[in-house]
Every structure is written in C-alpha cells, then in structure tokens.
mmCIF file of C-alpha atoms in Angstrom:
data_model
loop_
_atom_site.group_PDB
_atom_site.id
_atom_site.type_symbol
_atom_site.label_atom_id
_atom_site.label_comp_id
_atom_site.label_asym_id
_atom_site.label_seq_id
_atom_site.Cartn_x
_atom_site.Cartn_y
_atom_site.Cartn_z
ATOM 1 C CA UNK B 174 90.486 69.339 104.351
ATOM 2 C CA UNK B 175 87.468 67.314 103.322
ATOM 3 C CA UNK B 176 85.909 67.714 106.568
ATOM 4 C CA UNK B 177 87.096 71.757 107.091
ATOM 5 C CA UNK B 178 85.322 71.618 103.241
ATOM 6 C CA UNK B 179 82.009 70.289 104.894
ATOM 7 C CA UNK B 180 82.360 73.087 106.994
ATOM 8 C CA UNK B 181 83.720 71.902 109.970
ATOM 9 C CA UNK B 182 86.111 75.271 111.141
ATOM 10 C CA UNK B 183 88.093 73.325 113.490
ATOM 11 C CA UNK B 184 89.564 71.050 111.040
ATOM 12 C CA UNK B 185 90.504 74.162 109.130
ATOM 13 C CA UNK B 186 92.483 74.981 112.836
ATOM 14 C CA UNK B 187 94.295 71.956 112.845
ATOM 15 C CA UNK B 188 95.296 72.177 108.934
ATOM 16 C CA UNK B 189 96.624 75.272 109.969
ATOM 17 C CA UNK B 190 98.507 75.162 112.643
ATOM 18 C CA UNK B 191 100.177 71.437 111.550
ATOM 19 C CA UNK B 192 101.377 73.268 108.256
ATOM 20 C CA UNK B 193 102.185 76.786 108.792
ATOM 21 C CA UNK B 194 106.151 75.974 109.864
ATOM 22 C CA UNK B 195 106.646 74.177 106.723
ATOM 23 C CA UNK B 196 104.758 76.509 104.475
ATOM 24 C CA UNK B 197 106.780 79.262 106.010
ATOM 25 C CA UNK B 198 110.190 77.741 105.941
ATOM 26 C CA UNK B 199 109.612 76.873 102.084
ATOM 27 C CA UNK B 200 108.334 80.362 101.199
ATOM 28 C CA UNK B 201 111.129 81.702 102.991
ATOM 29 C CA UNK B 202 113.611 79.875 100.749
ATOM 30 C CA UNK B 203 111.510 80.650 97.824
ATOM 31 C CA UNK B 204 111.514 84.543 98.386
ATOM 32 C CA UNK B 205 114.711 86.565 99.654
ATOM 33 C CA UNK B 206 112.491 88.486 101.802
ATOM 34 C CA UNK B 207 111.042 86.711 105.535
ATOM 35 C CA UNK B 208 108.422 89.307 105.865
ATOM 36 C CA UNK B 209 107.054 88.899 102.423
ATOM 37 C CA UNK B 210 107.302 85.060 103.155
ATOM 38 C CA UNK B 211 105.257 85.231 105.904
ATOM 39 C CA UNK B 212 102.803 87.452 104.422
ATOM 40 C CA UNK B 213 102.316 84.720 100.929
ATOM 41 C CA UNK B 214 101.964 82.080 103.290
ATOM 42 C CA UNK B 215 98.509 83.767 104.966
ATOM 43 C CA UNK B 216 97.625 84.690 101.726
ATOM 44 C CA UNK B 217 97.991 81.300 100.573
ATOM 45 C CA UNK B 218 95.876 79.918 103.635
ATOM 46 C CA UNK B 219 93.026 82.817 102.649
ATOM 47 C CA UNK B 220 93.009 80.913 99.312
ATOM 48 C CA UNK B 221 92.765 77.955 100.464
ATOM 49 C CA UNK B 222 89.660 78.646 103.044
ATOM 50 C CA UNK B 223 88.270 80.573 100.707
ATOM 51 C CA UNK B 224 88.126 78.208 97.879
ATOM 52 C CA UNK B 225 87.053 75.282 99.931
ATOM 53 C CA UNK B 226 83.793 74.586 98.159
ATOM 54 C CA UNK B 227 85.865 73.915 95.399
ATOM 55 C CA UNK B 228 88.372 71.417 96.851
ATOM 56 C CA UNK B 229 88.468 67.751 95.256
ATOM 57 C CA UNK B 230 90.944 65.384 96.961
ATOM 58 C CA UNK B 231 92.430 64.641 93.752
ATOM 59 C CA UNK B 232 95.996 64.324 95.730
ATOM 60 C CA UNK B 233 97.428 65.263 99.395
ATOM 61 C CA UNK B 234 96.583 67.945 100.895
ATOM 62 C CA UNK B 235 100.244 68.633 101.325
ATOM 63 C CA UNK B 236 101.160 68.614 97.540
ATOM 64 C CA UNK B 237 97.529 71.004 97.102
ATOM 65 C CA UNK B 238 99.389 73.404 99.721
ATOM 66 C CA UNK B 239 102.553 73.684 98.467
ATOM 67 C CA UNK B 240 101.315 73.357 94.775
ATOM 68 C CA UNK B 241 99.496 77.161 95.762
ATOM 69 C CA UNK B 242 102.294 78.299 97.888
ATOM 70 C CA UNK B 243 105.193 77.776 94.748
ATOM 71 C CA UNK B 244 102.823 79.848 92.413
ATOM 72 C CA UNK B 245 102.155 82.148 94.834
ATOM 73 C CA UNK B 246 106.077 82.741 95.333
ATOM 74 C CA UNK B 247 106.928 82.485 91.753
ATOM 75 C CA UNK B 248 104.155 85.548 90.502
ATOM 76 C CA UNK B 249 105.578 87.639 93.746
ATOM 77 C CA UNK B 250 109.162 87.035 92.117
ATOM 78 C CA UNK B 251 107.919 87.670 88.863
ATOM 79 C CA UNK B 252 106.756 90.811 89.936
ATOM 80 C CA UNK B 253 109.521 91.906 91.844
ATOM 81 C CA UNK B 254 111.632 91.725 88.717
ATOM 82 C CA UNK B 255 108.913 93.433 86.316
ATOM 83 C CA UNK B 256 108.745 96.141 88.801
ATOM 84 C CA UNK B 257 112.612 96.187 89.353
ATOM 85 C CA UNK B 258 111.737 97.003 93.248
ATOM 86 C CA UNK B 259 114.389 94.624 94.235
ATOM 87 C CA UNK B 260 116.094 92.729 90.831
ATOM 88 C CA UNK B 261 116.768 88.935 91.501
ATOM 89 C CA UNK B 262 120.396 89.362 91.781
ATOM 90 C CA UNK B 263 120.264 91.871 94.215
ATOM 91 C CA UNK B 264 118.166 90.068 96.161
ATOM 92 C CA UNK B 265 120.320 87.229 96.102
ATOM 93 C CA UNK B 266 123.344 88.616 96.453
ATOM 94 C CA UNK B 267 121.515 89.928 99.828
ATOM 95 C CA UNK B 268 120.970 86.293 101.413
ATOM 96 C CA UNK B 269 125.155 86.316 100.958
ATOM 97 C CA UNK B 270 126.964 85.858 103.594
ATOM 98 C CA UNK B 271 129.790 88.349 104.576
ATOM 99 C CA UNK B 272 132.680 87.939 103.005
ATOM 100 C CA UNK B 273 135.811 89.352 104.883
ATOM 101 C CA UNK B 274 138.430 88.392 106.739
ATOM 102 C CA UNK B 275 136.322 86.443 109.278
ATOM 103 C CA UNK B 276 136.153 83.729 106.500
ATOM 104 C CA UNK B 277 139.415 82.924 106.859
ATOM 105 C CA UNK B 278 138.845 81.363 110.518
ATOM 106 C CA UNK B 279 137.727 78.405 110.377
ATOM 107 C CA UNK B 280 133.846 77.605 109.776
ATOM 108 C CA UNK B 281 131.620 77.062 112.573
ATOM 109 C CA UNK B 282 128.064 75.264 112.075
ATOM 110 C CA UNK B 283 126.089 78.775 111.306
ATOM 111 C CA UNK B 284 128.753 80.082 108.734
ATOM 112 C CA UNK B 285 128.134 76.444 106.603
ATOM 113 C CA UNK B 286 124.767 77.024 106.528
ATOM 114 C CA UNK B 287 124.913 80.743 105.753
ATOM 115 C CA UNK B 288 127.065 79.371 102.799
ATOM 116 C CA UNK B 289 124.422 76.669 101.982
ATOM 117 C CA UNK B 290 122.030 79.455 101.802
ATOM 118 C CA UNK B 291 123.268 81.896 100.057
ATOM 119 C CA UNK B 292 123.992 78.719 97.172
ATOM 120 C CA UNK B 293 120.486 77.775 97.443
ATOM 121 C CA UNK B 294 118.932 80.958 97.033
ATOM 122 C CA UNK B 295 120.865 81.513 93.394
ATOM 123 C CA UNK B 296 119.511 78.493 92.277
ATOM 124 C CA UNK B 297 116.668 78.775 89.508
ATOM 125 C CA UNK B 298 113.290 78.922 91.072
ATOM 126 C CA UNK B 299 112.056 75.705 90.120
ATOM 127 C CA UNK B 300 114.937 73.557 90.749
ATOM 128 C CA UNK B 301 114.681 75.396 94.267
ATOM 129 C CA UNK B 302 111.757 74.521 94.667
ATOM 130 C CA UNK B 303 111.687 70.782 93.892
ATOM 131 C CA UNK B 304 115.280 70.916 96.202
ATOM 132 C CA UNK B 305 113.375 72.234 99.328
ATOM 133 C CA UNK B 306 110.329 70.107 98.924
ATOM 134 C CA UNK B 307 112.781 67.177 98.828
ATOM 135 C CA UNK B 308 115.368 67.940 101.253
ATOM 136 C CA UNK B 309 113.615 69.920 103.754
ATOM 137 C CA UNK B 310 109.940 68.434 103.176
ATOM 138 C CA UNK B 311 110.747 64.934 102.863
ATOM 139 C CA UNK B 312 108.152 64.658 99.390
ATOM 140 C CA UNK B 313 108.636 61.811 96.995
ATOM 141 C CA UNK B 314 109.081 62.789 93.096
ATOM 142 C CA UNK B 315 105.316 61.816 92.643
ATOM 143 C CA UNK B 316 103.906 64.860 95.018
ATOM 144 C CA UNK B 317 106.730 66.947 93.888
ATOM 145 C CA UNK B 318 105.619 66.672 90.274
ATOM 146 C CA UNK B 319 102.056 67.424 91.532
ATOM 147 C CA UNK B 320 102.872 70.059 93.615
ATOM 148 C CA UNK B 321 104.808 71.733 90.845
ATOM 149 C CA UNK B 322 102.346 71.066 87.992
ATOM 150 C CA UNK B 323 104.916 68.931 85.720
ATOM 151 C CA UNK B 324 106.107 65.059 85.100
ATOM 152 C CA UNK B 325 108.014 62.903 87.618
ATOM 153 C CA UNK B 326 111.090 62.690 84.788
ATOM 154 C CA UNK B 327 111.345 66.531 85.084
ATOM 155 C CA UNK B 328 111.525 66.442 88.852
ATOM 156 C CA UNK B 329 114.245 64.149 88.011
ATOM 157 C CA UNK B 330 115.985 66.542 86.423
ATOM 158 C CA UNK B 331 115.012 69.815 88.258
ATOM 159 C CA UNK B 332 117.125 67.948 91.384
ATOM 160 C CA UNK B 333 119.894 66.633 89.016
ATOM 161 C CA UNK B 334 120.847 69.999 87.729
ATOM 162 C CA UNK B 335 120.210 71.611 90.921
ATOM 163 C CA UNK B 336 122.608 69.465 93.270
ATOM 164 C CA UNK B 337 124.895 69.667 90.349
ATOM 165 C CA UNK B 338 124.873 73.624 90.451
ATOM 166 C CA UNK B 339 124.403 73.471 94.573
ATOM 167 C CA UNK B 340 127.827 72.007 94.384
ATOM 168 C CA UNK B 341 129.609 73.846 92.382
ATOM 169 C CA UNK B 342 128.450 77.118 93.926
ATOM 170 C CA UNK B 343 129.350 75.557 97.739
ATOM 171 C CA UNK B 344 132.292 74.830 96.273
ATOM 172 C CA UNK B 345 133.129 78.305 94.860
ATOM 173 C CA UNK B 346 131.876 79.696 98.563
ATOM 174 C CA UNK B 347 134.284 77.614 100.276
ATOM 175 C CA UNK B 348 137.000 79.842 101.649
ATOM 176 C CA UNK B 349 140.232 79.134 100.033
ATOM 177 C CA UNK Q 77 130.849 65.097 90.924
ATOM 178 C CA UNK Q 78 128.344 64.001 87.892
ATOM 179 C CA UNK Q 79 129.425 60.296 88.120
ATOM 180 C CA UNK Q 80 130.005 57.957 85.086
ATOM 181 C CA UNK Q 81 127.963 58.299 81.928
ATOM 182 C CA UNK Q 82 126.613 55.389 82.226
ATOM 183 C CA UNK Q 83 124.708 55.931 85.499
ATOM 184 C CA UNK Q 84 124.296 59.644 85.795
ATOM 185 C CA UNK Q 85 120.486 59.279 85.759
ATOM 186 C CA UNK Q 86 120.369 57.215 88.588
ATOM 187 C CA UNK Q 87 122.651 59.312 90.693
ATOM 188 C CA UNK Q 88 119.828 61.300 92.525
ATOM 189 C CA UNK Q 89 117.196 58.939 91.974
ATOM 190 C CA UNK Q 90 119.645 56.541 94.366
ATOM 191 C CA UNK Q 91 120.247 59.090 97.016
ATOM 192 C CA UNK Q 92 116.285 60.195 96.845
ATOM 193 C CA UNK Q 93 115.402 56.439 97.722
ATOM 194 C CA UNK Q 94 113.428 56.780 94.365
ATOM 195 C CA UNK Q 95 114.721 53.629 92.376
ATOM 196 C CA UNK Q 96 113.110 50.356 91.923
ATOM 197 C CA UNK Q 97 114.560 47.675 94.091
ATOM 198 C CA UNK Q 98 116.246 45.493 91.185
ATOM 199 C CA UNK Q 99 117.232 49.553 89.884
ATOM 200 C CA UNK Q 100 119.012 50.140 93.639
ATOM 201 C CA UNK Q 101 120.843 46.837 93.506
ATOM 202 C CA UNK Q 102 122.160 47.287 90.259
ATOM 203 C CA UNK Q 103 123.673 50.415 91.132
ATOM 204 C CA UNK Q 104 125.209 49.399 94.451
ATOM 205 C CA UNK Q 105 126.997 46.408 92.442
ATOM 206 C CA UNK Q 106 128.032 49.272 89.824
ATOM 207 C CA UNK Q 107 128.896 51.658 92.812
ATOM 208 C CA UNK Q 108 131.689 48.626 93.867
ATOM 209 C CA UNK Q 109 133.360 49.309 90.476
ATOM 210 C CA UNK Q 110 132.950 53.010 89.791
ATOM 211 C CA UNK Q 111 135.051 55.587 92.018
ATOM 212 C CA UNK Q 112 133.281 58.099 89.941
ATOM 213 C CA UNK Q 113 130.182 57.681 90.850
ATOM 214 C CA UNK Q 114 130.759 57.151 94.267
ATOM 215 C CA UNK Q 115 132.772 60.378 94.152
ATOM 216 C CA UNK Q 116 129.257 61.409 92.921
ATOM 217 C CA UNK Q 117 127.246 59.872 95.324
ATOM 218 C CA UNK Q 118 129.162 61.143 98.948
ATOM 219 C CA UNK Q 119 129.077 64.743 97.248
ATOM 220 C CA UNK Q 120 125.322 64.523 97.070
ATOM 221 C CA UNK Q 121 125.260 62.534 100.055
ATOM 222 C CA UNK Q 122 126.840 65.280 101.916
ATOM 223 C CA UNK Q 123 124.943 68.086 100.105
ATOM 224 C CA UNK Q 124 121.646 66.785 101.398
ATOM 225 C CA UNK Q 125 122.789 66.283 105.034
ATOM 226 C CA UNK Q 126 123.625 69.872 104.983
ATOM 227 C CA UNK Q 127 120.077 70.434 103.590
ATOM 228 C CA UNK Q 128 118.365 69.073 106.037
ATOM 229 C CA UNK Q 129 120.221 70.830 109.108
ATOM 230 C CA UNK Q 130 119.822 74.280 107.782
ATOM 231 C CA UNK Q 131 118.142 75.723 110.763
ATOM 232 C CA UNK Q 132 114.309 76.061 110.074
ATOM 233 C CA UNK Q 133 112.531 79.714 109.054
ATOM 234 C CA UNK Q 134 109.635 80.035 112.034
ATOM 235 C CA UNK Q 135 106.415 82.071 111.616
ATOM 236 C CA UNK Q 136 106.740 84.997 113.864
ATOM 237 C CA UNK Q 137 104.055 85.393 116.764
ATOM 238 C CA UNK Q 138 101.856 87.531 115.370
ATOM 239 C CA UNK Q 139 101.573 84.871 112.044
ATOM 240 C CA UNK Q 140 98.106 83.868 112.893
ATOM 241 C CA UNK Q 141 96.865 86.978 114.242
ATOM 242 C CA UNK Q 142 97.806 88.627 110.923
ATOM 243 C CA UNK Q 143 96.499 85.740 109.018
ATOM 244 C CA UNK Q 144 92.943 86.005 110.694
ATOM 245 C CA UNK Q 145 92.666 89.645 110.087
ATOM 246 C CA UNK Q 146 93.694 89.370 106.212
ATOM 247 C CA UNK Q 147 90.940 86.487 106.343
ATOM 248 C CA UNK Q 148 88.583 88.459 107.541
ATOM 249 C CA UNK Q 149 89.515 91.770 104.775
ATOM 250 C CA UNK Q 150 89.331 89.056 101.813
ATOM 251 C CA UNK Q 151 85.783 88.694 103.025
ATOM 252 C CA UNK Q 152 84.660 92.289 102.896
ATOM 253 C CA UNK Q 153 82.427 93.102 100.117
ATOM 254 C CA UNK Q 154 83.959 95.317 97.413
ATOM 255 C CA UNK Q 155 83.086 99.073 97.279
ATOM 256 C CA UNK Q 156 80.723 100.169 94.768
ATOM 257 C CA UNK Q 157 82.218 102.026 91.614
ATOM 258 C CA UNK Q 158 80.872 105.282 92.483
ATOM 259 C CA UNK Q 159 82.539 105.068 96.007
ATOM 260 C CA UNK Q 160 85.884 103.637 94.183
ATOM 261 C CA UNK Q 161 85.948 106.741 92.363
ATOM 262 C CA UNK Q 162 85.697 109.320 95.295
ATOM 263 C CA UNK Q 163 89.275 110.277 94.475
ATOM 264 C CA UNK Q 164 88.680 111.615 90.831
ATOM 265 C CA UNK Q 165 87.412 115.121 92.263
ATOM 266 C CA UNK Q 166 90.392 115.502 94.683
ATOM 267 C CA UNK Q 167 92.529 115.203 91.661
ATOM 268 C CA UNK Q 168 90.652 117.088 89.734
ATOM 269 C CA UNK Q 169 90.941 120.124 91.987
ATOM 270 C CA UNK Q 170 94.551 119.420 92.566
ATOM 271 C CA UNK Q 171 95.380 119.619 88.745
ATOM 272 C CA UNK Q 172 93.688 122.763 88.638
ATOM 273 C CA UNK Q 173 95.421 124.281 91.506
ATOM 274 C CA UNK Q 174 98.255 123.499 89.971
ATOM 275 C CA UNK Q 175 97.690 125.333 87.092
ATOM 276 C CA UNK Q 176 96.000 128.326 88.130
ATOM 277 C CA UNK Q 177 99.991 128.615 90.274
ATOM 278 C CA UNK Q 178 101.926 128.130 87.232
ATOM 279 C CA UNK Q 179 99.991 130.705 85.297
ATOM 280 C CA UNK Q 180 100.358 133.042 88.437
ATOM 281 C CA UNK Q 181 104.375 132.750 88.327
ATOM 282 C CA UNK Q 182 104.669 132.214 84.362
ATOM 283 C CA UNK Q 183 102.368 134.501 82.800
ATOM 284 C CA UNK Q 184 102.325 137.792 85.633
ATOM 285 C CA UNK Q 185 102.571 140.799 82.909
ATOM 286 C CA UNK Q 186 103.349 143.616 85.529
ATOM 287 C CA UNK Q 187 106.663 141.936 86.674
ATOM 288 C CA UNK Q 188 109.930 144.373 86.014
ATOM 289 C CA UNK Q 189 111.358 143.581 82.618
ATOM 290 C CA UNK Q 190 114.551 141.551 82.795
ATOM 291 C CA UNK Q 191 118.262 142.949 81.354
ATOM 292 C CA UNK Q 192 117.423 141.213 78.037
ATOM 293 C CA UNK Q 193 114.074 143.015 77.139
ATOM 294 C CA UNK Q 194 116.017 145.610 78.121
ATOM 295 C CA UNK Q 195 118.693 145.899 75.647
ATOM 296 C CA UNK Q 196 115.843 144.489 73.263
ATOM 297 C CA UNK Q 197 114.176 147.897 72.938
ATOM 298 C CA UNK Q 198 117.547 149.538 71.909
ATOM 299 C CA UNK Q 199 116.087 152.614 70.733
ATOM 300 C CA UNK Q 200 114.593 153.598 74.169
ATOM 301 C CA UNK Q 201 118.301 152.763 75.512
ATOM 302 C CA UNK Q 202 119.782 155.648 73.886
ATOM 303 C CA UNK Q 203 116.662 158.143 74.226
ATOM 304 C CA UNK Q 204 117.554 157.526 77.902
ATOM 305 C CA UNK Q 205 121.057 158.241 77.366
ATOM 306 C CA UNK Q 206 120.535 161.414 75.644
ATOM 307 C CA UNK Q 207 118.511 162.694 78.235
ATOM 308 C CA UNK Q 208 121.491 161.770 80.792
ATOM 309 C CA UNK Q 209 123.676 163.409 78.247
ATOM 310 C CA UNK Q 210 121.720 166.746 78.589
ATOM 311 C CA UNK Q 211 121.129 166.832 82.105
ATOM 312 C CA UNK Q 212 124.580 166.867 82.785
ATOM 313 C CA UNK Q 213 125.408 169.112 79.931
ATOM 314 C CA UNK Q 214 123.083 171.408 81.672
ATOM 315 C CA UNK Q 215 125.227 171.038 85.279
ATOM 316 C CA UNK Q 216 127.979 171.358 83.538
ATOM 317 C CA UNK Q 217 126.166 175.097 83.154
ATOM 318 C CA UNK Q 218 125.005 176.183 86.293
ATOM 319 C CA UNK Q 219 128.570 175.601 87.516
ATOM 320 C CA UNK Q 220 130.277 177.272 85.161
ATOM 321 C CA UNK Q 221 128.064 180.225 85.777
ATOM 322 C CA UNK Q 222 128.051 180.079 90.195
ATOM 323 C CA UNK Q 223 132.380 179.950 89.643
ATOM 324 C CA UNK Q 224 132.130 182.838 87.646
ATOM 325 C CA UNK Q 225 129.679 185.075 90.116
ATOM 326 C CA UNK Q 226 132.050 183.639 92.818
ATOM 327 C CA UNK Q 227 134.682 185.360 91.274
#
C-alpha cells in the first residue's frame, strides 16, 4: 500500500487482485444481498485508491481493508432498514434454507452449510463480523479489534456470544 | 454448551489459539476434570470446522471491469449547480400542465347539469311539468274534436 501510496499503480494491481476474494466473501456474509456485496466491495477499493495520499501504516493493510469494508456494510444495512426496502428480517429469513419435506432426508454437505448460513446471517452485525474475520479470515483478536474500531476484551465477547447464539440457532435448524 | 463458570472466559479464547501459554495449560489440566467445558469446547470446536468449510462467495467476472469503471466515475468532476438544476424547468412545466388539465375537467361551466342540480332548482321542475300538463290537455282536445267530425 505504501508503495501503490507513492504512486506506484501496479502495487495498487496486486493489492487488488490478492484481496478481492476475501473482501467479497466477507461482504457477502455481511449483506443478504451478493450483488450489493460485490458492488460495496469496489466501492470500498475506490476509497481506498482514492484516499491513498492519506494512508499511514498505522496497522495491516488487511485490518485497514476490512476496517472500511465492515462500515461500509453496516451504513448499507442501516439504510436498508431506514428505508424499509428490504427489513433485516426479511432479508434474513431470505438466506433460509427451504424447509419442507426434503429436510427430513438425511443432510448432505450443501444442506449443513445452507443451515450454517442461514444461522450466521441472523446473528447481530458485529458479532458477525468479528465471527467471519475469525473463522473465515484467519485474524487474531488484535486486528479484529482494529478492524472493527473497539478493544481486544470486546472481540472477546462479540465471538463468545456469537458461537453461543450460532449454536443454539444450528441447533434449532437441525431437523428433528 | 457455555462450560463451567469458572472458565467460561477462556472457552473461545482456547479454541481461537488466543491464550497465554501458562493460560492454555491451565485450562487443558482443568479440561481433564470438567465434562462441561469440554462439552463446551467440541461444540465450538465443531462450530468452527463448519465455519471454515462453508464454500467461499467468488467475485463474478465482470468484478474488476465494474470496479475500474466506478473508479473512473468517482473521478469525474462534479457538475456545476446551474447544470444540477436543469431539471427545475421540466418540473415546472409539468406542474403546470397538470393544472391547467384539472381545471379543464373540474371547473368546465358548459357541461350538462347533473340529476342533483336538477331537482335543486325545484321550481323550474314543476314549470316544466305544467307545460307537459297542458300540452296534453290540449291533445286530449284535438281528439275529442276529429272523433266527433268522424262521426
């Protein structure tokens, strides 16, 4: 980032190309829609060239990235349910997988993680958020806490409550 | 699944590879003696196993080309007011349009009168009827008087 910051476009390239699968995949558990995910990931990467006289390397670039990309997602959802386009609960009870009789065979690989989906997506934003950028992204509770804007003993408790509600709602999925 | 009270802090912190290394041994010795917590700990265990093998959301093909173009929008200069505002004489003419038609089908004065103005100007009612009344009156004549040459 430094060096795309010095103006070198080509680093900007590489930047891009190395994070857009992540920043997508995150963006796209943040928001119930894929399109819109996509579409608040280039706008984060139009922030981020187009604020890079400003950049300090004050922490990764990662937690810088995904730092924009979960404010980003949380104004969009903000809006959303100002503007009641699509309420929260609707939107979530969208990402729900089908329930009918097909849930009584038994659960293949792609049914579990439609379950695990549909769990994760009624979780509250943040603890979402901190969920995916551990699970999925691998981050420590240091760059999560960065990337988030809070303390390290909150990310500590974002992921306690939200594998404690994670479970109970797989659990409640689980056919019976 | 919330393990003992004792050691429900350390729970995620254990699984996250986020305590200190006396902090992890501590727990494993307490893990030996707690079926709570390890209750706990193979529910999370399990939980984030299933995390990570979600399948992965991919950028569609056309990701970059759309990202270049909005790049390239966010860098064209913003239109002066005056040019912003090319829209306020459009409306303007639409409003009045629209009012110059609801004046044409509200406020016509030569349209027939309806049954209620009608029966609202009851004196001309029965002026009308006693015309009626006469002309028939007057029929009522001339027939009398052709039976009677008839005859």
């Amino acid at each position: 980032m430094l060096a795309f910051a010095a103006g070198d476009r080509g680093a900007f390239e590489t930047l891009f190309r190395r994070y857009t699968p992540p920043l997508v995949n995150f963006l796209a558990r943040m928001v119930p829609d894929r399109a819109r995910a996509e579409e608040l990931a280039q706008e984060v990467f139009v922030r981020i060239y187009n604020a890079r006289d400003r950049y300090e390397a004050k922490a990764k670039f990662s937690t810088y990235l995904f730092g924009i990309a979960h404010n980003i997602a949380l104004n969009d959802l903000a809006l959303a349910y100002r503007q009641r386009e699509r309420p929260l609960d609707q939107a979530i009870e969208a990402t729900r997988p089908d329930s009918g009789p097909s849930l009584d065979d038994q659960l293949d690989a792609k049914r579990k993680a439609e379950r695990i989906q549909a769990a994760l997506a009624a979780l509250p934003e943040r603890q979402r958020a901190a969920l995916v950028l551990r699970s999925e992204q691998d981050m420590g509770y240091e760059d999560i806490a960065q990337s988030l804007g809070t303390s390290v003993a909150s990310v500590k408790s974002l992921l306690h409550r939200a594998r404690e509600k994670l479970l109970v709602l797989v659990d409640q999925e689980k056919p019976s | 699944m919330t393990g003992c009270s004792a050691h429900r802090d350390d729970l995620d912190a254990y699984i996250d590879r986020e305590l200190t290394a006396d902090a992890s041994q501590r727990f494993q010795t307490h893990l030996g003696e707690c079926a709570l917590c390890r209750e706990a700990i193979d529910a999370r265990a399990l939980l984030d196993a299933e995390l990570r093998s979600l399948p992965r959301v991919e950028a569609s093909p056309q990701f970059e080309a759309q990202f270049w173009a909005r790049l390239a929008r966010s860098h064209e200069p913003a239109l002066p007011w005056w040019r912003r505002m090319r829209w306020v004489p459009l409306a303007l003419g639409a409003s009045a349009a629209g009012a110059l038609a609801i004046m044409l089908f509200t406020g016509n004065p030569s349209r027939p009168p309806g049954d209620l103005e009608i029966l609202a100007n009851a004196e001309d009612f029965e002026l009308l009827l006693d015309d009626d009344h006469e002309l028939v009156m007057a029929l009522d004549v001339l027939e009398a008087w052709d039976g009677a040459e008839e005859s």
